[in-house]
Every structure is written in structure tokens, then in C-alpha cells.
GROMACS .gro file of C-alpha atoms in nm:
model
  271
    1MET     CA    1  -1.291   0.820   2.250
    2GLU     CA    2  -1.126   0.701   1.895
    3TRP     CA    3  -1.026   0.351   1.907
    4ILE     CA    4  -0.709   0.396   1.730
    5ASN     CA    5  -0.643   0.707   1.933
    6LYS     CA    6  -0.242   0.676   2.169
    7LYS     CA    7  -0.278   0.361   1.973
    8THR     CA    8   0.113   0.216   1.855
    9VAL     CA    9   0.090   0.198   1.503
   10LEU     CA   10   0.313   0.006   1.286
   11VAL     CA   11   0.276   0.207   0.921
   12THR     CA   12   0.446  -0.014   0.529
   13GLY     CA   13   0.555   0.223   0.282
   14ALA     CA   14   0.562   0.494   0.509
   15SER     CA   15   0.874   0.702   0.324
   16SER     CA   16   0.663   0.905   0.139
   17GLY     CA   17   0.286   0.893  -0.073
   18ILE     CA   18  -0.002   0.665   0.109
   19GLY     CA   19   0.155   0.531   0.360
   20LYS     CA   20   0.378   0.877   0.466
   21GLU     CA   21   0.015   1.071   0.492
   22VAL     CA   22  -0.130   0.784   0.693
   23ALA     CA   23   0.189   0.806   0.953
   24ASP     CA   24   0.039   1.186   0.971
   25ILE     CA   25  -0.280   1.218   1.035
   26LEU     CA   26  -0.263   0.924   1.267
   27VAL     CA   27   0.014   1.105   1.492
   28ARG     CA   28  -0.114   1.471   1.418
   29GLN     CA   29  -0.491   1.411   1.488
   30HIS     CA   30  -0.464   1.109   1.699
   31GLY     CA   31  -0.118   1.140   1.905
   32CYS     CA   32  -0.041   0.773   1.738
   33ASN     CA   33   0.307   0.625   1.820
   34VAL     CA   34   0.343   0.545   1.481
   35ILE     CA   35   0.622   0.330   1.404
   36ALA     CA   36   0.766   0.421   1.045
   37ILE     CA   37   0.826   0.120   0.765
   38GLY     CA   38   1.071   0.229   0.423
   39GLN     CA   39   1.332   0.120   0.262
   40SER     CA   40   1.521   0.478   0.257
   41GLU     CA   41   1.606   0.573   0.630
   42GLU     CA   42   1.644   0.906   0.464
   43LYS     CA   43   1.335   0.960   0.363
   44LEU     CA   44   1.269   0.806   0.675
   45GLN     CA   45   1.446   1.087   0.837
   46ARG     CA   46   1.261   1.423   0.630
   47ALA     CA   47   0.904   1.251   0.720
   48LYS     CA   48   0.984   1.193   1.077
   49LEU     CA   49   1.136   1.565   1.037
   50SER     CA   50   0.801   1.723   0.945
   51LEU     CA   51   0.687   1.685   1.244
   52THR     CA   52   0.837   1.957   1.460
   53TYR     CA   53   0.772   1.897   1.783
   54MET     CA   54   0.550   1.554   1.766
   55GLN     CA   55   0.869   1.408   1.579
   56ASP     CA   56   0.988   1.145   1.930
   57ARG     CA   57   0.656   0.917   1.856
   58PHE     CA   58   0.725   0.894   1.486
   59HIS     CA   59   1.018   0.580   1.534
   60CYS     CA   60   1.219   0.448   1.201
   61TYR     CA   61   1.289   0.151   1.047
   62ALA     CA   62   1.428   0.162   0.811
   63PHE     CA   63   1.468  -0.249   0.570
   64ASP     CA   64   1.429  -0.454   0.263
   65ILE     CA   65   1.078  -0.609   0.303
   66SER     CA   66   1.076  -0.835   0.046
   67VAL     CA   67   1.383  -1.050   0.287
   68GLU     CA   68   1.196  -1.266   0.503
   69GLU     CA   69   1.450  -1.174   0.754
   70GLU     CA   70   1.447  -0.843   0.840
   71TRP     CA   71   1.091  -0.958   1.020
   72ASN     CA   72   1.187  -1.167   1.189
   73ASN     CA   73   1.454  -0.903   1.332
   74ILE     CA   74   1.264  -0.653   1.333
   75ALA     CA   75   0.996  -0.774   1.536
   76ARG     CA   76   1.211  -0.870   1.797
   77GLN     CA   77   1.381  -0.520   1.867
   78LEU     CA   78   0.989  -0.398   1.846
   79GLN     CA   79   0.889  -0.688   2.094
   80ASP     CA   80   1.203  -0.576   2.272
   81LYS     CA   81   1.062  -0.180   2.282
   82PHE     CA   82   0.711  -0.133   2.289
   83GLY     CA   83   0.575  -0.508   2.401
   84LYS     CA   84   0.306  -0.574   2.128
   85ILE     CA   85   0.152  -0.370   1.862
   86ASP     CA   86  -0.216  -0.225   1.856
   87LEU     CA   87  -0.259  -0.151   1.432
   88ILE     CA   88  -0.090  -0.247   1.117
   89VAL     CA   89  -0.166  -0.013   0.792
   90ASN     CA   90   0.027  -0.131   0.506
   91CYS     CA   91   0.098   0.036   0.207
   92ALA     CA   92   0.391  -0.022   0.078
   93GLY     CA   93   0.422  -0.153  -0.244
   94MET     CA   94   0.631  -0.093  -0.569
   95LEU     CA   95   0.511  -0.016  -0.960
   96PRO     CA   96   0.817  -0.152  -1.216
   97ILE     CA   97   0.823  -0.023  -1.486
   98ILE     CA   98   0.563  -0.044  -1.791
   99ASN     CA   99   0.592  -0.276  -2.014
  100ARG     CA  100   0.477  -0.608  -2.259
  101ILE     CA  101   0.463  -0.988  -2.051
  102ASN     CA  102   0.764  -1.082  -2.231
  103MET     CA  103   1.045  -0.842  -2.166
  104TYR     CA  104   1.022  -0.898  -1.761
  105ASN     CA  105   1.327  -1.095  -1.622
  106ASP     CA  106   1.285  -1.317  -1.313
  107GLN     CA  107   1.444  -1.049  -1.082
  108LEU     CA  108   1.235  -0.773  -1.202
  109ILE     CA  109   0.976  -1.023  -1.121
  110SER     CA  110   1.080  -1.135  -0.779
  111GLU     CA  111   1.142  -0.834  -0.676
  112CYS     CA  112   0.798  -0.650  -0.756
  113MET     CA  113   0.663  -0.972  -0.592
  114GLY     CA  114   0.814  -0.967  -0.293
  115VAL     CA  115   0.751  -0.674  -0.200
  116ASN     CA  116   0.375  -0.632  -0.286
  117PHE     CA  117   0.293  -0.993  -0.150
  118ASN     CA  118   0.568  -1.181   0.023
  119SER     CA  119   0.587  -0.906   0.238
  120MET     CA  120   0.269  -0.897   0.331
  121THR     CA  121   0.325  -1.297   0.469
  122TYR     CA  122   0.576  -1.203   0.589
  123MET     CA  123   0.425  -0.936   0.832
  124VAL     CA  124   0.164  -1.141   0.905
  125ARG     CA  125   0.381  -1.407   1.008
  126THR     CA  126   0.569  -1.235   1.237
  127MET     CA  127   0.387  -0.959   1.376
  128ILE     CA  128   0.068  -1.137   1.509
  129PRO     CA  129   0.206  -1.188   1.849
  130LEU     CA  130   0.270  -0.796   1.879
  131LEU     CA  131  -0.107  -0.781   1.803
  132ARG     CA  132  -0.228  -1.054   2.048
  133GLN     CA  133  -0.080  -0.799   2.335
  134SER     CA  134  -0.290  -0.575   2.280
  135ASN     CA  135  -0.675  -0.558   2.418
  136MET     CA  136  -0.785  -0.448   2.045
  137TYR     CA  137  -0.627  -0.476   1.748
  138GLY     CA  138  -0.603  -0.484   1.377
  139ILE     CA  139  -0.445  -0.495   1.026
  140PHE     CA  140  -0.598  -0.292   0.783
  141ASN     CA  141  -0.451  -0.362   0.374
  142VAL     CA  142  -0.399  -0.139   0.132
  143VAL     CA  143  -0.377  -0.233  -0.231
  144SER     CA  144  -0.411  -0.111  -0.610
  145SER     CA  145  -0.719  -0.153  -0.823
  146ASP     CA  146  -0.514  -0.325  -1.091
  147ALA     CA  147  -0.556  -0.606  -0.858
  148PHE     CA  148  -0.953  -0.593  -1.027
  149LEU     CA  149  -0.772  -0.573  -1.375
  150PRO     CA  150  -0.540  -0.742  -1.650
  151ILE     CA  151  -0.402  -0.406  -1.797
  152ILE     CA  152  -0.154  -0.438  -2.092
  153GLY     CA  153   0.155  -0.361  -2.018
  154ASN     CA  154   0.115  -0.387  -1.584
  155SER     CA  155   0.124  -0.745  -1.605
  156ILE     CA  156   0.343  -0.854  -1.283
  157HIS     CA  157   0.274  -0.560  -1.117
  158GLY     CA  158  -0.146  -0.587  -1.200
  159ALA     CA  159  -0.067  -0.984  -1.088
  160SER     CA  160   0.086  -0.980  -0.719
  161GLN     CA  161  -0.205  -0.735  -0.652
  162ALA     CA  162  -0.410  -0.934  -0.725
  163ALA     CA  163  -0.250  -1.138  -0.446
  164ARG     CA  164  -0.223  -0.905  -0.224
  165LEU     CA  165  -0.650  -0.841  -0.304
  166SER     CA  166  -0.662  -1.235  -0.258
  167TYR     CA  167  -0.436  -1.214   0.057
  168ALA     CA  168  -0.631  -0.959   0.174
  169LYS     CA  169  -0.930  -1.080   0.166
  170SER     CA  170  -0.862  -1.373   0.280
  171LEU     CA  171  -0.686  -1.248   0.661
  172VAL     CA  172  -1.047  -1.107   0.653
  173ALA     CA  173  -1.193  -1.473   0.672
  174GLU     CA  174  -0.904  -1.592   0.853
  175LEU     CA  175  -0.898  -1.378   1.172
  176GLY     CA  176  -1.174  -1.150   1.170
  177ARG     CA  177  -1.326  -1.288   1.426
  178GLU     CA  178  -1.014  -1.232   1.665
  179MET     CA  179  -0.985  -0.888   1.530
  180TYR     CA  180  -1.014  -0.620   1.339
  181VAL     CA  181  -0.922  -0.685   0.985
  182GLY     CA  182  -0.949  -0.487   0.585
  183TYR     CA  183  -0.828  -0.316   0.282
  184ALA     CA  184  -0.847  -0.001   0.080
  185VAL     CA  185  -0.855  -0.096  -0.307
  186VAL     CA  186  -0.687   0.267  -0.387
  187GLY     CA  187  -0.641   0.395  -0.790
  188ARG     CA  188  -0.410   0.666  -0.968
  189CYS     CA  189  -0.294   0.927  -0.734
  190LYS     CA  190  -0.059   1.217  -0.692
  191THR     CA  191   0.269   1.002  -0.519
  192ASN     CA  192   0.584   0.916  -0.714
  193PHE     CA  193   0.464   0.543  -0.765
  194LEU     CA  194   0.604   0.629  -1.114
  195ARG     CA  195   0.961   0.600  -1.045
  196TYR     CA  196   1.078   0.409  -1.223
  197GLN     CA  197   0.934   0.498  -1.494
  198PHE     CA  198   1.172   0.644  -1.695
  199GLY     CA  199   1.251   0.810  -1.320
  200GLY     CA  200   0.976   0.903  -1.253
  201LYS     CA  201   1.104   1.218  -1.482
  202ASP     CA  202   0.767   1.161  -1.662
  203ASN     CA  203   0.596   1.517  -1.666
  204ASN     CA  204   0.252   1.482  -1.801
  205THR     CA  205   0.146   1.262  -1.528
  206ASN     CA  206  -0.053   1.376  -1.299
  207LYS     CA  207  -0.253   1.555  -1.494
  208TYR     CA  208  -0.451   1.208  -1.531
  209PHE     CA  209  -0.429   1.104  -1.115
  210LYS     CA  210  -0.725   1.322  -0.931
  211LYS     CA  211  -0.622   1.233  -0.639
  212SER     CA  212  -0.393   1.341  -0.374
  213PRO     CA  213  -0.200   1.098  -0.178
  214ALA     CA  214  -0.354   1.305   0.193
  215ASP     CA  215  -0.750   1.274  -0.045
  216VAL     CA  216  -0.665   0.870   0.028
  217ALA     CA  217  -0.529   0.859   0.340
  218ALA     CA  218  -0.746   1.066   0.598
  219THR     CA  219  -0.998   0.803   0.377
  220ILE     CA  220  -0.804   0.498   0.460
  221VAL     CA  221  -0.778   0.659   0.844
  222LYS     CA  222  -1.127   0.716   0.838
  223THR     CA  223  -1.244   0.353   0.714
  224ILE     CA  224  -1.002   0.192   1.073
  225GLN     CA  225  -1.229   0.418   1.322
  226LYS     CA  226  -1.570   0.280   1.157
  227GLN     CA  227  -1.366  -0.022   1.135
  228HIS     CA  228  -1.553  -0.114   0.786
  229THR     CA  229  -1.414  -0.401   0.643
  230ARG     CA  230  -1.380  -0.239   0.222
  231ALA     CA  231  -1.310   0.047   0.102
  232LEU     CA  232  -1.301   0.132  -0.287
  233ILE     CA  233  -1.084   0.503  -0.307
  234GLY     CA  234  -1.157   0.676  -0.627
  235GLY     CA  235  -1.348   0.651  -0.934
  236ASP     CA  236  -1.136   0.474  -1.153
  237THR     CA  237  -1.141   0.144  -0.845
  238LYS     CA  238  -1.543   0.177  -0.928
  239ARG     CA  239  -1.502   0.151  -1.278
  240MET     CA  240  -1.295  -0.090  -1.248
  241TYR     CA  241  -1.403  -0.298  -0.986
  242TYR     CA  242  -1.789  -0.275  -1.158
  243MET     CA  243  -1.650  -0.370  -1.492
  244SER     CA  244  -1.445  -0.655  -1.386
  245LYS     CA  245  -1.741  -0.782  -1.255
  246PHE     CA  246  -1.988  -0.770  -1.481
  247PHE     CA  247  -1.806  -0.670  -1.754
  248PRO     CA  248  -1.481  -0.894  -1.727
  249THR     CA  249  -1.416  -0.975  -2.092
  250LEU     CA  250  -1.467  -0.679  -2.260
  251SER     CA  251  -1.368  -0.433  -2.044
  252ILE     CA  252  -1.046  -0.557  -2.109
  253LYS     CA  253  -1.073  -0.456  -2.421
  254LEU     CA  254  -1.113  -0.095  -2.330
  255TYR     CA  255  -0.885  -0.092  -2.066
  256GLU     CA  256  -0.620  -0.100  -2.409
  257ILE     CA  257  -0.799   0.102  -2.603
  258ARG     CA  258  -0.793   0.369  -2.357
  259VAL     CA  259  -0.377   0.275  -2.280
  260LYS     CA  260  -0.252   0.331  -2.645
  261HIS     CA  261  -0.459   0.640  -2.737
  262ILE     CA  262  -0.299   0.782  -2.387
  263LYS     CA  263   0.004   0.985  -2.492
  264LEU     CA  264   0.290   0.926  -2.221
  265ARG     CA  265   0.628   0.860  -2.283
  266MET     CA  266   0.632   0.561  -2.103
  267LEU     CA  267   0.351   0.406  -2.271
  268ASP     CA  268   0.547   0.399  -2.623
  269ASN     CA  269   0.715   0.059  -2.556
  270ILE     CA  270   0.380  -0.140  -2.515
  271LYS     CA  271   0.200   0.057  -2.836
   0.00000   0.00000   0.00000
């Protein structure tokens, strides 16, 4: 029997994109009870309804994950309702509008770091006591491939994802003997992560992205099933990883040239 079958799994970013697809697979294919965390109650409810007769396994909790007190409150609620959590799959993240470094204000920097990095630390601190109530438990984090290379116009997102990747690796090192801990680095896929870019209406974008959220989610769940520590998902992710490892200076220049030649409206202000 698969170790994740029938487990109670907390999934962040479960209202849309990769997180929604991960939650869907866990419910439909593995009979899990999913604690679905998202910012929009409306989107969470739509995701719940899409599960039709299995929607009773999808439990919605809408709150701001960048606020520590919100995590403390939700931990108390989950303790009362479930008593334990067997697995966390952390998919939530944000991509701020693409811009030059000097154009980012403190509010946007704080928001991006809060969602992409600080929320991880709050999640771990508040949820480990609930995880330890299970006899087989784990944490899995999803990280953007922007963690590997600084790309022009994407400085704040890249910095927040680099911190996220470092923290994910630290969890493996510190908690790996106690529980299953893993992470996936994911490249571009056809999600709504561009919703901050001109209202998410840059219609030429999807032609540059080949993988669907469902494809990425399926690989994530398989990685967790096999209890692998790391997965690099997508050809662009692997290219960025190897280029950053073997050609760190050249790769930055090559990506700068590539970005400047892509014809997308959202890149106009960095060219």
C-alpha cells in the first residue's frame, strides 16, 4: 500500500494552479483528507465543488499565509478537528510584477518575502507538533526555478525563491532523520502565476510554457510516493540548474539576452 493513501494532508496554494492539482490527485487517487489552504475562499469552494462526490475530503481554510498569527490560529483549529497531520505539501507562492530592482517598493518586497519565504517558517513552527502526532509524516516544498539564477526584472522573486530553496534544504538536513522531507524545483508552467502582470492578460505568454499544472502535480505526488528528496521538474529547470552550477557568470548574461528578445508586453519595462 502507498504510504500516502488515506492520509491527512495539508496543501498550501490549493485554490488554483499546481496546489489545486496536487490536492485533486491526493483526494481522487489516494483517498486523502486534504486541508486546503488558500487566500481566496471563493476559489477554494470552486475547487471543492469540482471534486463532486468526494468533496467531503476537501476542507477549506482561507487566510493570509504571510501572517504568523494566522498560522497559530489555524493550528489550534486543526488540532481540534483532526488531531494530527500526516503530510504537508507547500505549493503557495507569488510572482510580483516584473520590474527593475530600483522600482520595487518596501511593501511589495515585504509581501513577496512574506508569501514565498516567511510563510514557510511559520508553517513549520506551527505544524510540526501536529505532524509529530502521526506515526509516519513528512514535509514537501515546491520551489521556483528562479532560485537558481538571477534573471533581470525578477530580482525580488528570485531572492525569495533562493531563500525558500535554502530553507527547504535545511529542513532536509535537520528533520530528514525524523520524517520524510523533500522538495521539487519547478520551472514555468501554464498557471495563473502571471496574474500580477498587467492583470494576467498577457495572452502570448502560454506559448513559452509547455508543462501544465496537472503534469507538474503528478510528478510531485510521485516524488512524494517514492520518498525522493529532490525533483527537478521541467527542461528549463534542469537547464537553469546546470548552467548556474557550471557557468554561473555566463548563464546570467545568456538569460539577459534571451529575456530582452522575447516579445511579451510584461517585459517592456525592463528592456
